[in-house]
Short mmCIF file of C-alpha atoms in Angstrom, two decimals:
data_model
loop_
_atom_site.label_atom_id
_atom_site.label_comp_id
_atom_site.label_asym_id
_atom_site.label_seq_id
_atom_site.Cartn_x
_atom_site.Cartn_y
_atom_site.Cartn_z
CA MET A 1 227.43 171.26 83.23
CA LYS A 2 225.41 174.41 83.92
CA THR A 3 225.95 176.65 86.92
CA THR A 4 223.76 179.58 87.78
CA PHE A 5 224.99 180.49 91.26
CA SER A 6 227.82 182.92 92.00
CA PHE A 7 230.74 180.85 93.29
CA CYS A 8 231.13 177.56 91.53
CA LYS A 9 234.22 175.83 92.91
CA PRO A 10 234.72 174.01 96.21
CA MET A 11 237.43 176.41 97.27
CA PHE A 12 234.84 179.17 97.61
CA LEU A 13 231.62 179.42 99.59
CA LYS A 14 228.57 178.11 97.72
CA THR A 15 226.71 181.31 98.29
CA PHE A 16 228.08 184.81 98.49
CA SER A 17 226.54 188.05 99.68
CA LEU A 18 226.87 191.36 97.91
CA LEU A 19 229.54 192.29 100.42
CA GLY A 20 231.50 189.18 99.49
CA LEU A 21 231.47 190.12 95.80
CA CYS A 22 232.50 193.67 96.67
CA VAL A 23 235.46 192.24 98.58
CA LEU A 24 236.61 190.63 95.35
CA LEU A 25 235.90 193.60 93.14
CA ALA A 26 237.45 196.11 95.49
CA GLY A 27 240.51 193.93 95.99
CA ALA A 28 243.68 194.56 94.06
CA CYS A 29 246.16 192.36 92.23
CA ARG A 30 249.90 192.11 92.39
CA ARG A 31 250.59 193.38 88.90
CA ASP A 32 250.24 197.10 89.50
CA VAL A 33 247.56 197.96 92.06
CA LYS A 34 247.86 198.04 95.84
CA GLU A 35 245.28 196.02 97.79
CA THR A 36 242.39 197.75 99.46
CA VAL A 37 240.34 196.50 102.38
CA PRO A 38 236.53 196.77 102.28
CA GLN A 39 234.99 198.55 105.24
CA GLY A 40 234.21 196.06 108.01
CA ALA A 41 236.58 193.39 106.64
CA LYS A 42 239.45 192.16 108.77
CA GLY A 43 242.84 191.81 107.09
CA THR A 44 243.71 192.21 103.42
CA VAL A 45 241.95 190.69 100.46
CA SER A 46 244.95 188.35 100.20
CA ASP A 47 244.37 187.14 103.75
CA LEU A 48 240.64 186.67 103.24
CA LEU A 49 241.05 184.62 100.06
CA ALA A 50 244.00 182.63 101.39
CA SER A 51 241.86 181.75 104.42
CA GLN A 52 239.12 180.45 102.13
CA ILE A 53 241.61 178.31 100.23
CA LYS A 54 242.94 176.84 103.46
CA GLN A 55 239.41 175.98 104.57
CA GLN A 56 238.14 174.64 101.26
CA GLY A 57 241.27 172.99 99.90
CA HIS A 58 242.99 172.98 96.53
CA THR A 59 242.10 170.69 93.64
CA VAL A 60 243.98 169.63 90.53
CA THR A 61 242.75 167.24 87.83
CA VAL A 62 245.17 164.85 86.12
CA PRO A 63 244.04 163.32 82.78
CA VAL A 64 245.21 159.69 82.57
CA ASN A 65 243.47 157.99 79.59
CA ARG A 66 245.10 154.61 80.13
CA SER A 67 243.48 151.62 78.41
CA VAL A 68 243.20 148.21 80.10
CA PRO A 69 241.24 145.02 79.33
CA GLY A 70 238.20 143.76 81.22
CA ILE A 71 238.14 140.39 82.96
CA LEU A 72 234.78 138.60 83.16
CA THR A 73 234.28 136.18 86.06
CA ASP A 74 231.45 134.24 87.65
CA ALA A 75 230.37 134.41 91.31
CA ASN A 76 233.26 132.10 92.29
CA GLY A 77 235.89 134.25 90.60
CA VAL A 78 236.40 131.84 87.70
CA GLU A 79 237.34 133.72 84.54
CA ILE A 80 235.06 133.33 81.51
CA LYS A 81 236.97 133.50 78.25
CA ALA A 82 235.43 135.26 75.27
CA ASN A 83 234.31 133.20 72.29
CA LEU A 84 233.05 135.65 69.67
CA SER A 85 233.95 133.72 66.53
CA GLY A 86 231.10 133.31 64.10
CA ARG A 87 228.48 134.96 66.33
CA ILE A 88 226.86 138.38 66.18
CA LEU A 89 225.75 139.88 69.49
CA THR A 90 221.99 140.20 69.70
CA THR A 91 220.18 140.70 73.00
CA PRO A 92 221.33 141.09 76.64
CA ASP A 93 219.34 137.94 77.51
CA GLU A 94 221.34 135.89 75.02
CA ILE A 95 224.58 137.24 76.48
CA CYS A 96 223.48 136.36 80.02
CA GLU A 97 222.70 132.81 78.81
CA ASP A 98 226.13 132.49 77.17
CA PRO A 99 228.54 135.07 78.74
CA SER A 100 231.37 133.95 76.45
CA LEU A 101 229.63 136.03 73.77
CA ALA A 102 230.08 139.22 75.79
CA VAL A 103 232.44 142.11 75.11
CA VAL A 104 233.96 143.47 78.35
CA GLY A 105 236.54 146.02 77.19
CA PRO A 106 238.84 147.64 76.49
CA ASN A 107 238.22 150.01 79.39
CA THR A 108 239.86 153.36 80.11
CA PHE A 109 241.09 154.88 83.36
CA THR A 110 240.40 158.48 82.36
CA THR A 111 240.97 160.93 85.21
CA VAL A 112 242.22 161.45 88.75
CA LYS A 113 240.98 164.49 90.64
CA HIS A 114 243.10 165.24 93.71
CA THR A 115 241.92 167.62 96.45
CA ILE A 116 244.04 168.65 99.42
CA TYR A 117 241.94 170.00 102.28
CA ASP A 118 241.79 170.43 106.07
CA CYS A 119 245.04 172.32 105.78
CA GLN A 120 245.80 172.09 109.51
CA ASN A 121 245.82 168.29 109.50
CA VAL A 122 246.34 168.02 105.72
CA LYS A 123 244.11 165.35 104.21
CA HIS A 124 243.52 164.21 100.65
CA THR A 125 240.57 163.12 98.53
CA LEU A 126 240.93 161.20 95.28
CA ILE A 127 238.14 160.94 92.71
CA LEU A 128 238.79 158.39 89.96
CA GLU A 129 236.82 158.15 86.70
CA TRP A 130 236.62 155.17 84.37
CA LYS A 131 234.97 154.45 81.03
CA ILE A 132 233.73 150.85 80.76
CA ARG A 133 232.67 149.02 77.56
CA SER A 134 230.39 146.03 77.90
CA SER A 135 227.69 144.18 76.02
CA PHE A 136 226.11 143.54 79.45
CA ASP A 137 223.83 145.95 81.24
CA LEU A 138 225.80 147.06 84.31
CA VAL A 139 224.35 147.80 87.76
CA MET A 140 225.40 149.31 91.09
CA THR A 141 224.36 146.23 93.12
CA ASN A 142 224.44 142.51 92.33
CA PRO A 143 220.76 141.64 91.63
CA ASN A 144 221.40 138.18 93.08
CA ASN A 145 222.96 139.38 96.35
CA ALA A 146 222.07 142.81 97.72
CA SER A 147 225.14 142.83 99.99
CA GLN A 148 227.48 142.84 96.99
CA PHE A 149 228.02 146.16 95.26
CA SER A 150 230.01 147.45 92.33
CA LYS A 151 233.10 149.19 93.63
CA GLY A 152 236.33 150.96 92.94
CA ARG A 153 239.78 150.15 94.20
CA ILE A 154 242.70 152.47 94.88
CA ARG A 155 246.25 151.82 95.87
CA ILE A 156 249.16 154.20 96.32
CA LYS A 157 252.69 152.97 95.72
CA SER A 158 256.20 154.08 96.46
CA GLY A 159 258.32 152.10 94.06
CA THR A 160 257.03 148.53 94.28
CA THR A 161 255.66 148.95 97.81
CA VAL A 162 251.94 149.53 98.33
CA THR A 163 251.77 152.18 101.04
CA PHE A 164 247.98 152.71 101.10
CA GLN A 165 244.97 150.93 99.63
CA ASP A 166 241.20 150.60 99.80
CA LEU A 167 239.77 147.71 97.81
CA SER A 168 236.06 148.26 98.43
CA ILE A 169 234.98 151.82 97.60
CA PRO A 170 231.29 152.16 96.67
CA LEU A 171 230.72 153.76 93.27
CA THR A 172 229.57 157.37 93.33
CA THR A 173 228.09 157.16 89.84
CA LEU A 174 227.51 154.54 87.13
CA THR A 175 226.13 156.22 84.02
CA TYR A 176 225.18 154.67 80.68
CA THR A 177 226.43 157.06 77.98
CA GLY A 178 225.23 155.27 74.83
CA ASP A 179 226.19 152.38 72.58
CA ASP A 180 229.59 152.29 70.94
CA PRO A 181 228.97 153.76 67.45
CA ASN A 182 231.67 151.49 66.04
CA GLU A 183 230.41 148.25 67.60
CA PRO A 184 226.63 147.75 67.76
CA GLY A 185 225.40 146.08 70.93
CA VAL A 186 228.35 147.26 73.04
CA LYS A 187 227.31 149.73 75.74
CA GLN A 188 229.47 152.48 77.16
CA TYR A 189 229.43 153.53 80.80
CA THR A 190 231.21 156.14 82.90
CA LEU A 191 231.78 155.38 86.57
CA THR A 192 233.37 157.37 89.38
CA TYR A 193 234.35 156.63 92.96
CA THR A 194 235.74 158.78 95.75
CA LYS A 195 238.20 158.07 98.54
CA THR A 196 238.38 160.71 101.28
CA ASP A 197 240.50 161.32 104.35
CA ILE A 198 243.74 159.88 102.96
CA PRO A 199 246.51 160.95 105.37
CA ASP A 200 249.08 163.38 104.02
CA GLN A 201 251.98 161.00 104.61
CA TYR A 202 250.91 158.94 101.58
CA LEU A 203 250.33 161.72 99.04
CA THR A 204 252.71 164.48 100.00
CA GLU A 205 255.20 165.45 97.29
CA GLY A 206 257.93 162.83 97.01
CA ALA A 207 256.05 160.18 99.01
CA TYR A 208 254.55 158.26 96.09
CA THR A 209 255.45 157.10 92.63
CA ALA A 210 252.02 155.98 91.41
CA ILE A 211 248.33 156.10 92.12
CA GLU A 212 246.65 152.99 90.74
CA GLY A 213 242.96 152.35 90.21
CA SER A 214 240.70 149.44 89.33
CA ALA A 215 236.94 148.85 89.06
CA VAL A 216 234.65 145.89 89.77
CA VAL A 217 231.18 146.09 88.21
CA TYR A 218 228.24 143.67 88.39
CA THR A 219 225.97 142.80 85.45
CA ASP A 220 222.19 142.60 85.73
CA CYS A 221 222.06 138.91 84.70
CA ALA A 222 220.05 136.38 86.71
CA VAL A 223 223.34 134.53 87.17
CA THR A 224 226.11 136.53 88.86
CA TYR A 225 228.78 137.85 86.54
CA LEU A 226 231.16 140.68 87.20
CA ILE A 227 233.72 142.64 85.22
CA THR A 228 237.04 143.52 86.85
CA THR A 229 239.72 145.76 85.40
CA PRO A 230 243.42 145.27 86.15
CA TYR A 231 245.06 148.05 88.15
CA ALA A 232 245.99 150.95 85.92
CA PRO A 233 248.49 153.59 87.03
CA ILE A 234 248.64 157.25 86.29
CA SER A 235 251.79 158.15 84.40
CA PRO A 236 255.21 157.81 86.06
CA TYR A 237 256.20 159.85 89.10
CA GLY A 238 255.76 163.57 88.57
CA THR A 239 252.34 163.48 86.97
CA GLY A 240 250.19 165.83 88.97
CA LEU A 241 253.23 167.77 90.08
CA ASP A 242 254.14 169.15 86.64
CA PRO A 243 251.85 172.15 85.94
CA CYS A 244 251.55 171.19 82.27
CA GLN A 245 250.35 167.65 83.04
CA ARG A 246 247.35 168.73 85.07
CA ILE A 247 244.38 171.11 85.22
CA ASP A 248 244.23 173.64 88.07
CA ASN A 249 241.02 175.39 89.00
CA VAL A 250 240.25 178.98 88.15
CA TYR A 251 237.42 180.79 89.92
CA ILE A 252 234.89 182.46 87.65
CA THR A 253 232.32 184.59 89.48
CA PRO A 254 229.53 185.87 87.26
CA ALA A 255 227.70 188.93 88.54
CA THR A 256 223.95 188.53 89.07
CA PRO A 257 221.06 190.92 89.64
CA SER A 258 221.39 190.27 93.38
CA THR A 259 225.19 190.65 93.33
CA PRO A 260 225.84 193.23 90.58
CA PRO A 261 229.34 194.34 89.55
CA LEU A 262 230.70 197.69 90.65
CA SER A 263 231.08 198.70 87.00
CA THR A 264 228.23 198.39 84.50
CA ILE A 265 230.67 197.39 81.76
CA ASP A 266 231.65 194.24 83.65
CA CYS A 267 229.93 190.86 83.92
CA GLY A 268 231.92 189.41 86.83
CA VAL A 269 235.40 188.62 88.07
CA ILE A 270 237.86 185.78 87.59
CA ALA A 271 240.51 184.68 90.07
CA GLY A 272 243.71 182.75 89.41
CA SER A 273 244.48 179.23 90.53
CA TYR A 274 246.16 180.19 93.82
CA VAL A 275 244.52 183.61 94.32
CA VAL A 276 246.88 186.17 95.82
CA GLY A 277 247.93 184.33 98.97
CA SER A 278 249.52 180.90 99.28
CA PRO A 279 247.24 178.19 100.67
CA GLY A 280 250.17 176.98 102.77
CA ALA A 281 250.11 173.27 103.48
CA CYS A 282 247.33 172.77 100.93
CA GLN A 283 249.66 173.95 98.15
CA ASN A 284 251.08 170.52 97.55
CA TYR A 285 251.98 171.24 93.93
CA VAL A 286 254.26 173.64 92.11
CA PHE A 287 251.87 176.46 91.15
CA ASN A 288 251.09 177.02 87.49
CA MET A 289 252.24 180.42 86.22
CA ALA A 290 248.85 181.26 84.72
CA SER A 291 245.64 179.86 83.32
CA GLN A 292 244.52 180.56 79.77
CA VAL A 293 240.74 180.96 79.78
CA GLN A 294 238.40 180.87 76.79
CA VAL A 295 234.68 181.50 76.35
CA LYS A 296 231.96 180.90 73.76
CA LYS A 297 228.20 181.18 73.61
CA ALA A 298 226.74 177.94 74.98
CA GLY A 299 225.85 175.55 72.20
CA ASP A 300 228.24 177.06 69.67
CA PRO A 301 230.94 174.83 68.15
CA ASP A 302 234.36 174.72 69.79
CA ALA A 303 235.76 176.72 66.89
CA ASN A 304 233.93 179.72 68.40
CA TYR A 305 235.99 179.75 71.60
CA VAL A 306 237.90 183.02 72.07
CA ASN A 307 240.32 184.10 74.78
CA ILE A 308 238.62 185.97 77.58
CA GLN A 309 239.42 189.64 77.97
CA SER A 310 240.16 190.88 81.48
CA LEU A 311 241.77 193.76 83.34
CA VAL A 312 243.17 194.39 86.78
CA VAL A 313 240.67 195.59 89.35
CA GLY A 314 241.04 199.36 89.74
CA SER A 315 242.99 199.76 86.50
CA SER A 316 241.99 201.77 83.45
CA SER A 317 244.46 199.95 81.21
CA PRO A 318 243.08 198.21 78.10
CA ALA A 319 241.84 194.68 78.69
CA THR A 320 244.26 191.86 77.91
CA THR A 321 243.38 189.63 74.95
CA ASP A 322 245.62 186.60 75.57
CA GLY A 323 243.19 184.96 77.99
CA LEU A 324 245.87 184.66 80.68
CA VAL A 325 245.03 185.02 84.36
CA TYR A 326 248.10 184.70 86.56
CA TYR A 327 247.91 182.41 89.56
CA TRP A 328 247.78 185.24 92.11
CA GLU A 329 245.29 187.51 90.33
CA ILE A 330 241.74 188.72 90.65
CA ARG A 331 240.63 190.39 87.40
CA ARG A 332 237.50 192.03 86.03
CA MET A 333 235.67 190.45 83.09
CA PRO A 334 234.25 193.05 80.64
CA GLN A 335 230.85 192.38 79.09
CA LEU A 336 231.07 189.52 76.60
CA GLN A 337 229.23 191.33 73.81
CA PHE A 338 232.34 193.49 73.42
CA TYR A 339 234.31 190.63 71.82
CA VAL A 340 232.56 187.22 71.69
CA PRO A 341 231.38 186.51 68.12
CA GLY A 342 227.65 186.65 67.50
CA VAL A 343 226.84 188.11 70.92
CA THR A 344 224.74 191.28 71.24
CA ASN A 345 222.88 193.06 74.03
CA ALA A 346 219.89 190.88 73.17
CA SER A 347 221.91 187.77 74.13
CA PHE A 348 221.51 188.48 77.86
CA PRO A 349 220.78 186.95 80.20
CA GLY A 350 222.30 184.00 78.42
CA ASP A 351 224.42 180.90 78.93
CA PHE A 352 228.12 180.98 78.13
CA THR A 353 230.64 178.15 78.27
CA PHE A 354 234.16 178.57 79.66
CA ARG A 355 237.22 176.33 79.52
CA TRP A 356 240.78 176.82 80.73
CA ARG A 357 244.21 175.24 80.74
CA ASN A 358 247.45 175.74 82.61
CA ALA A 359 250.14 177.92 81.06
CA HIS A 360 253.62 177.63 82.54
CA GLY A 361 257.00 179.14 81.76
CA THR A 362 257.93 182.25 79.84
CA ALA A 363 257.64 182.77 76.10
CA PRO A 364 258.85 181.32 73.81
CA ASN A 365 259.11 178.33 76.17
CA THR A 366 255.59 178.40 77.58
CA CYS A 367 253.95 174.99 77.83
CA TYR A 368 250.22 174.44 77.95
CA GLY A 369 248.29 171.74 79.79
CA PRO A 370 245.12 169.94 78.71
CA TRP A 371 241.81 171.80 78.58
CA SER A 372 239.43 171.59 81.53
CA THR A 373 235.96 170.15 81.27
CA PRO A 374 233.81 173.04 79.94
CA VAL A 375 231.59 174.77 82.49
CA THR A 376 228.51 176.85 81.62
CA TYR A 377 227.34 179.93 83.53
CA THR A 378 224.42 182.30 83.14
CA ILE A 379 225.78 185.78 82.34
CA TYR A 380 223.81 189.02 82.78
CA ASP A 381 224.14 192.41 81.11
CA PHE A 382 224.44 195.47 83.33
#
C-alpha cells in the first residue's frame, strides 16, 4: 500500500494545509514540553487533535486467523460432498461439470477492523476479512441470477444470545491472489465486507462476548453453486480490549514540498495512538501504552527494518532509538538517512515502508502486539 499524501489515517483530515502541519510541529508533548498554540488557532493542540479524533473515530485491528471448512451447495441449498479419490483436478469446466471434484477450503477468518465514530451518538463499523480457497472461479454475483450476490454475514453475541446480526452484507472486495503453491489448481481469494452504523449498545465494552463472521460466495459455473463458511468467532471475550491482542493506529505525517517541516533535519512527524487528548466516548478500549514503529527502504527485506528515531517537538535532547511513541505524543522524525541502512541523500525523494505494533506495560514486563500491515510513504529530504 503506497501513500503519497500528508495525512493517511481516517482519524485525520485527508488533506492538510501548511498551517495544519505547523499546528502539529509547534505543538508540544506531555513528556517535558509545555503545549503552545499556533497564532489564529483556538484552544490547545490537545483540544484540536482530540476534536479530530472525536469527529473521525478510533480504529483498532484484531488479527483472528481462525480456520474453518467450506460447504459447497447447489441452488436449492443441498450440500455437495467432495469425492476427490483417484482424480486430479484439471480445468474449471470439468469442476463445474462434476462439483464433487472441487476443493472448497479450508478457509480463514483473518481480521476484524473495528472503528468507533460519531462520538456524540457513538456508532461502530466492522470490517471483516476472509481468505477463501477454492478450485472454482469465484464471482461477486451469481451469473445465473443477477439478484443473488456473494455476501458476508456478521452476528454479535453475548454468551449464547445473538444480540445483533446482518446476514446479507454485500462484499466490498473479492480478490484473486494466486494459486495455492502447495496444491495446483486451487485458487486463493481474499474477500472483505463492511457493516456500518452498529449501535453502541451492542459493542460497548462488556456488552458482547464474541463477534462472529461467515461468507457466502458464488462460483462462475453455468449451474449455480455456492460456497458457505460456518460462523467463525474471534477469540474469547477480551480480544480487542487487550492492547497486546490488537493493532492501534499511529499517525505518520511525512513532510512534503508543499508542507515542509519547520526544521530541515526532519522529514515529518508521528503521533501516538490516542494523541494527547482522550477521544472520550470513542475511546472504547484500554489505551496501549505506546507503539513501537519501524521503517525500512521500500522493497528491502524485512530484516532491514530498524526502529524509528524520534524526539519531542521543541526539544534538543538526542533522538530516541527504541522506536516507541507513547499514546499521547506528537514527535519529530529526523531524516532517515541518519540511521536507516543503505540510505543516502541521493535516496530522496524515495519510498519508505513503516510498520508498528502495540507495546504495553513497563519493562521487564512489556508485552508486544502483532505487527500492523506495512504502509509505504514517499519521504522527501529538506
